[in-house]
GROMACS .gro file of C-alpha atoms in nm:
model
  202
    1UNK     CA    1   2.769   1.420   1.902
    2UNK     CA    2   2.703   1.476   2.271
    3UNK     CA    3   2.647   1.175   2.501
    4UNK     CA    4   2.280   1.261   2.563
    5UNK     CA    5   2.127   1.310   2.219
    6UNK     CA    6   1.761   1.255   2.139
    7UNK     CA    7   1.664   1.278   1.772
    8UNK     CA    8   1.301   1.330   1.671
    9UNK     CA    9   1.219   1.291   1.303
   10UNK     CA   10   0.889   1.419   1.165
   11UNK     CA   11   0.823   1.349   0.799
   12UNK     CA   12   0.590   1.377   0.506
   13UNK     CA   13   0.481   1.041   0.370
   14UNK     CA   14   0.718   0.927   0.098
   15UNK     CA   15   0.997   1.170   0.190
   16UNK     CA   16   1.229   0.900   0.327
   17UNK     CA   17   1.214   1.012   0.690
   18UNK     CA   18   1.208   0.662   0.832
   19UNK     CA   19   1.502   0.553   0.617
   20UNK     CA   20   1.696   0.857   0.739
   21UNK     CA   21   1.622   0.757   1.099
   22UNK     CA   22   1.746   0.403   1.030
   23UNK     CA   23   2.070   0.530   0.876
   24UNK     CA   24   2.126   0.772   1.165
   25UNK     CA   25   2.077   0.487   1.410
   26UNK     CA   26   2.336   0.277   1.228
   27UNK     CA   27   2.590   0.557   1.183
   28UNK     CA   28   2.562   0.703   1.533
   29UNK     CA   29   2.515   0.376   1.719
   30UNK     CA   30   2.201   0.488   1.899
   31UNK     CA   31   1.875   0.299   1.903
   32UNK     CA   32   1.573   0.377   1.688
   33UNK     CA   33   1.256   0.306   1.882
   34UNK     CA   34   0.979   0.191   1.654
   35UNK     CA   35   0.855  -0.166   1.694
   36UNK     CA   36   0.994  -0.179   2.048
   37UNK     CA   37   0.795   0.133   2.136
   38UNK     CA   38   0.480  -0.028   1.994
   39UNK     CA   39   0.545  -0.337   2.207
   40UNK     CA   40   0.593  -0.127   2.520
   41UNK     CA   41   0.275   0.076   2.462
   42UNK     CA   42   0.076  -0.240   2.390
   43UNK     CA   43   0.195  -0.393   2.717
   44UNK     CA   44   0.114  -0.079   2.916
   45UNK     CA   45  -0.234  -0.057   2.759
   46UNK     CA   46  -0.293  -0.432   2.777
   47UNK     CA   47  -0.383  -0.460   2.408
   48UNK     CA   48  -0.224  -0.626   2.106
   49UNK     CA   49   0.065  -0.474   1.912
   50UNK     CA   50  -0.149  -0.487   1.597
   51UNK     CA   51  -0.408  -0.271   1.770
   52UNK     CA   52  -0.145  -0.006   1.848
   53UNK     CA   53   0.007  -0.019   1.498
   54UNK     CA   54  -0.331   0.034   1.333
   55UNK     CA   55  -0.418   0.336   1.546
   56UNK     CA   56  -0.092   0.528   1.566
   57UNK     CA   57  -0.113   0.877   1.416
   58UNK     CA   58  -0.461   0.796   1.287
   59UNK     CA   59  -0.727   1.062   1.250
   60UNK     CA   60  -1.017   0.890   1.425
   61UNK     CA   61  -1.008   1.092   1.748
   62UNK     CA   62  -1.177   1.423   1.664
   63UNK     CA   63  -1.505   1.346   1.837
   64UNK     CA   64  -1.346   1.291   2.179
   65UNK     CA   65  -1.263   1.565   2.429
   66UNK     CA   66  -0.886   1.629   2.443
   67UNK     CA   67  -0.651   1.522   2.721
   68UNK     CA   68  -0.353   1.756   2.778
   69UNK     CA   69   0.000   1.625   2.725
   70UNK     CA   70   0.128   1.494   3.056
   71UNK     CA   71  -0.217   1.420   3.196
   72UNK     CA   72  -0.186   1.104   3.413
   73UNK     CA   73  -0.347   0.788   3.281
   74UNK     CA   74  -0.508   0.703   3.612
   75UNK     CA   75  -0.797   0.478   3.507
   76UNK     CA   76  -0.710   0.107   3.480
   77UNK     CA   77  -0.737  -0.015   3.123
   78UNK     CA   78  -0.962  -0.305   3.218
   79UNK     CA   79  -1.217  -0.059   3.363
   80UNK     CA   80  -1.253   0.170   3.064
   81UNK     CA   81  -1.251   0.192   2.689
   82UNK     CA   82  -0.910   0.264   2.541
   83UNK     CA   83  -0.994   0.587   2.364
   84UNK     CA   84  -0.745   0.754   2.128
   85UNK     CA   85  -0.684   1.016   2.399
   86UNK     CA   86  -0.587   0.753   2.656
   87UNK     CA   87  -0.371   0.577   2.400
   88UNK     CA   88  -0.190   0.904   2.331
   89UNK     CA   89  -0.127   0.960   2.703
   90UNK     CA   90   0.011   0.607   2.742
   91UNK     CA   91   0.233   0.645   2.437
   92UNK     CA   92   0.361   0.981   2.567
   93UNK     CA   93   0.453   0.819   2.898
   94UNK     CA   94   0.635   0.538   2.715
   95UNK     CA   95   0.830   0.786   2.500
   96UNK     CA   96   0.938   0.983   2.807
   97UNK     CA   97   1.041   0.665   2.990
   98UNK     CA   98   1.254   0.549   2.697
   99UNK     CA   99   1.419   0.891   2.659
  100UNK     CA  100   1.507   0.903   3.029
  101UNK     CA  101   1.636   0.546   3.036
  102UNK     CA  102   1.830   0.544   2.710
  103UNK     CA  103   1.969   0.900   2.725
  104UNK     CA  104   2.041   0.884   2.349
  105UNK     CA  105   1.776   0.750   2.111
  106UNK     CA  106   1.574   0.820   1.795
  107UNK     CA  107   1.199   0.852   1.747
  108UNK     CA  108   1.002   0.889   1.425
  109UNK     CA  109   0.670   1.074   1.442
  110UNK     CA  110   0.429   1.012   1.730
  111UNK     CA  111   0.457   1.378   1.843
  112UNK     CA  112   0.787   1.291   2.012
  113UNK     CA  113   0.928   1.628   1.902
  114UNK     CA  114   0.676   1.805   2.128
  115UNK     CA  115   0.657   1.543   2.405
  116UNK     CA  116   1.034   1.563   2.459
  117UNK     CA  117   1.102   1.923   2.358
  118UNK     CA  118   1.199   2.036   2.709
  119UNK     CA  119   1.455   1.760   2.760
  120UNK     CA  120   1.819   1.868   2.726
  121UNK     CA  121   1.979   1.729   2.410
  122UNK     CA  122   1.651   1.686   2.220
  123UNK     CA  123   1.670   1.779   1.851
  124UNK     CA  124   1.382   1.788   1.604
  125UNK     CA  125   1.398   1.763   1.225
  126UNK     CA  126   1.131   1.771   0.956
  127UNK     CA  127   1.181   1.576   0.634
  128UNK     CA  128   0.985   1.670   0.325
  129UNK     CA  129   1.004   1.666  -0.053
  130UNK     CA  130   0.805   1.758  -0.364
  131UNK     CA  131   0.488   1.565  -0.443
  132UNK     CA  132   0.643   1.422  -0.758
  133UNK     CA  133   0.942   1.279  -0.571
  134UNK     CA  134   0.727   1.140  -0.294
  135UNK     CA  135   0.477   0.981  -0.530
  136UNK     CA  136   0.757   0.806  -0.715
  137UNK     CA  137   0.910   0.684  -0.390
  138UNK     CA  138   0.575   0.549  -0.267
  139UNK     CA  139   0.523   0.373  -0.601
  140UNK     CA  140   0.866   0.209  -0.565
  141UNK     CA  141   0.846   0.113  -0.198
  142UNK     CA  142   0.479   0.011  -0.183
  143UNK     CA  143   0.454  -0.130  -0.537
  144UNK     CA  144   0.140   0.068  -0.619
  145UNK     CA  145   0.017   0.271  -0.915
  146UNK     CA  146   0.076   0.644  -0.946
  147UNK     CA  147  -0.289   0.713  -0.869
  148UNK     CA  148  -0.281   0.498  -0.556
  149UNK     CA  149   0.050   0.649  -0.445
  150UNK     CA  150  -0.097   0.998  -0.472
  151UNK     CA  151  -0.406   0.892  -0.276
  152UNK     CA  152  -0.193   0.737   0.000
  153UNK     CA  153   0.034   1.040   0.018
  154UNK     CA  154  -0.257   1.279   0.074
  155UNK     CA  155  -0.436   1.047   0.316
  156UNK     CA  156  -0.134   0.974   0.536
  157UNK     CA  157  -0.014   1.334   0.542
  158UNK     CA  158  -0.361   1.453   0.641
  159UNK     CA  159  -0.377   1.198   0.923
  160UNK     CA  160  -0.032   1.287   1.052
  161UNK     CA  161  -0.102   1.660   1.043
  162UNK     CA  162  -0.442   1.622   1.210
  163UNK     CA  163  -0.301   1.393   1.480
  164UNK     CA  164  -0.007   1.622   1.559
  165UNK     CA  165  -0.208   1.945   1.550
  166UNK     CA  166  -0.489   1.804   1.762
  167UNK     CA  167  -0.276   1.665   2.043
  168UNK     CA  168   0.002   1.923   2.056
  169UNK     CA  169  -0.173   2.241   1.932
  170UNK     CA  170   0.145   2.299   1.729
  171UNK     CA  171   0.129   2.302   1.350
  172UNK     CA  172   0.281   1.992   1.194
  173UNK     CA  173   0.547   2.071   0.936
  174UNK     CA  174   0.577   2.443   1.011
  175UNK     CA  175   0.949   2.537   0.977
  176UNK     CA  176   0.953   2.739   1.301
  177UNK     CA  177   0.888   2.423   1.503
  178UNK     CA  178   1.201   2.235   1.394
  179UNK     CA  179   1.576   2.288   1.410
  180UNK     CA  180   1.623   2.181   1.050
  181UNK     CA  181   1.380   2.124   0.763
  182UNK     CA  182   1.535   1.907   0.491
  183UNK     CA  183   1.411   1.858   0.135
  184UNK     CA  184   1.520   1.509   0.034
  185UNK     CA  185   1.417   1.581  -0.324
  186UNK     CA  186   1.716   1.816  -0.331
  187UNK     CA  187   1.959   1.640  -0.098
  188UNK     CA  188   1.877   1.272  -0.140
  189UNK     CA  189   1.865   1.040   0.161
  190UNK     CA  190   2.237   0.996   0.227
  191UNK     CA  191   2.317   1.366   0.215
  192UNK     CA  192   2.023   1.442   0.444
  193UNK     CA  193   2.172   1.199   0.694
  194UNK     CA  194   2.510   1.371   0.669
  195UNK     CA  195   2.350   1.714   0.716
  196UNK     CA  196   2.188   1.600   1.041
  197UNK     CA  197   2.506   1.433   1.161
  198UNK     CA  198   2.712   1.746   1.087
  199UNK     CA  199   2.457   1.960   1.270
  200UNK     CA  200   2.473   1.733   1.576
  201UNK     CA  201   2.854   1.738   1.577
  202UNK     CA  202   2.861   2.116   1.581
   0.00000   0.00000   0.00000
């Protein structure tokens, strides 16, 4: 793996994408930014971490006029309402700052694959699986019924796709937008990790 390596994981709900990111972080010795990113965004926006967590990748933005990626967040937060657009701009700034400071790091979701796509050493991967495999995984990890797992899967995937498509104008999950698309229903989690690691080594 090269010294400056940024890994962006996009994932269907229940595919194991976050677990893959955690294992990559442990194996490669580079930091996964998740809770720390939330804390940084919350501080920049002057709101609580819970507020950020509840609104990340949510689909409640469609009624607001879009702000292009890279648009400066110039209005002080105490003088305006923190709209989803402004939150996205702040989060984009935080992701870029982390990538520039850390050199090597891992992000899961949050449109990081598009926000950082022009940076040298940035690699994007999409993790997916069959509905049956994902439903079973959600049932196991969230301790919910099959019916509830299916409902959650469809709801979360729809929100993630809508969020990504709206802000980036790039279709979420389309194979042409990623370096590798991995089906964890076929590979399992550990082999998916090894596939990514082998790809980065080469």
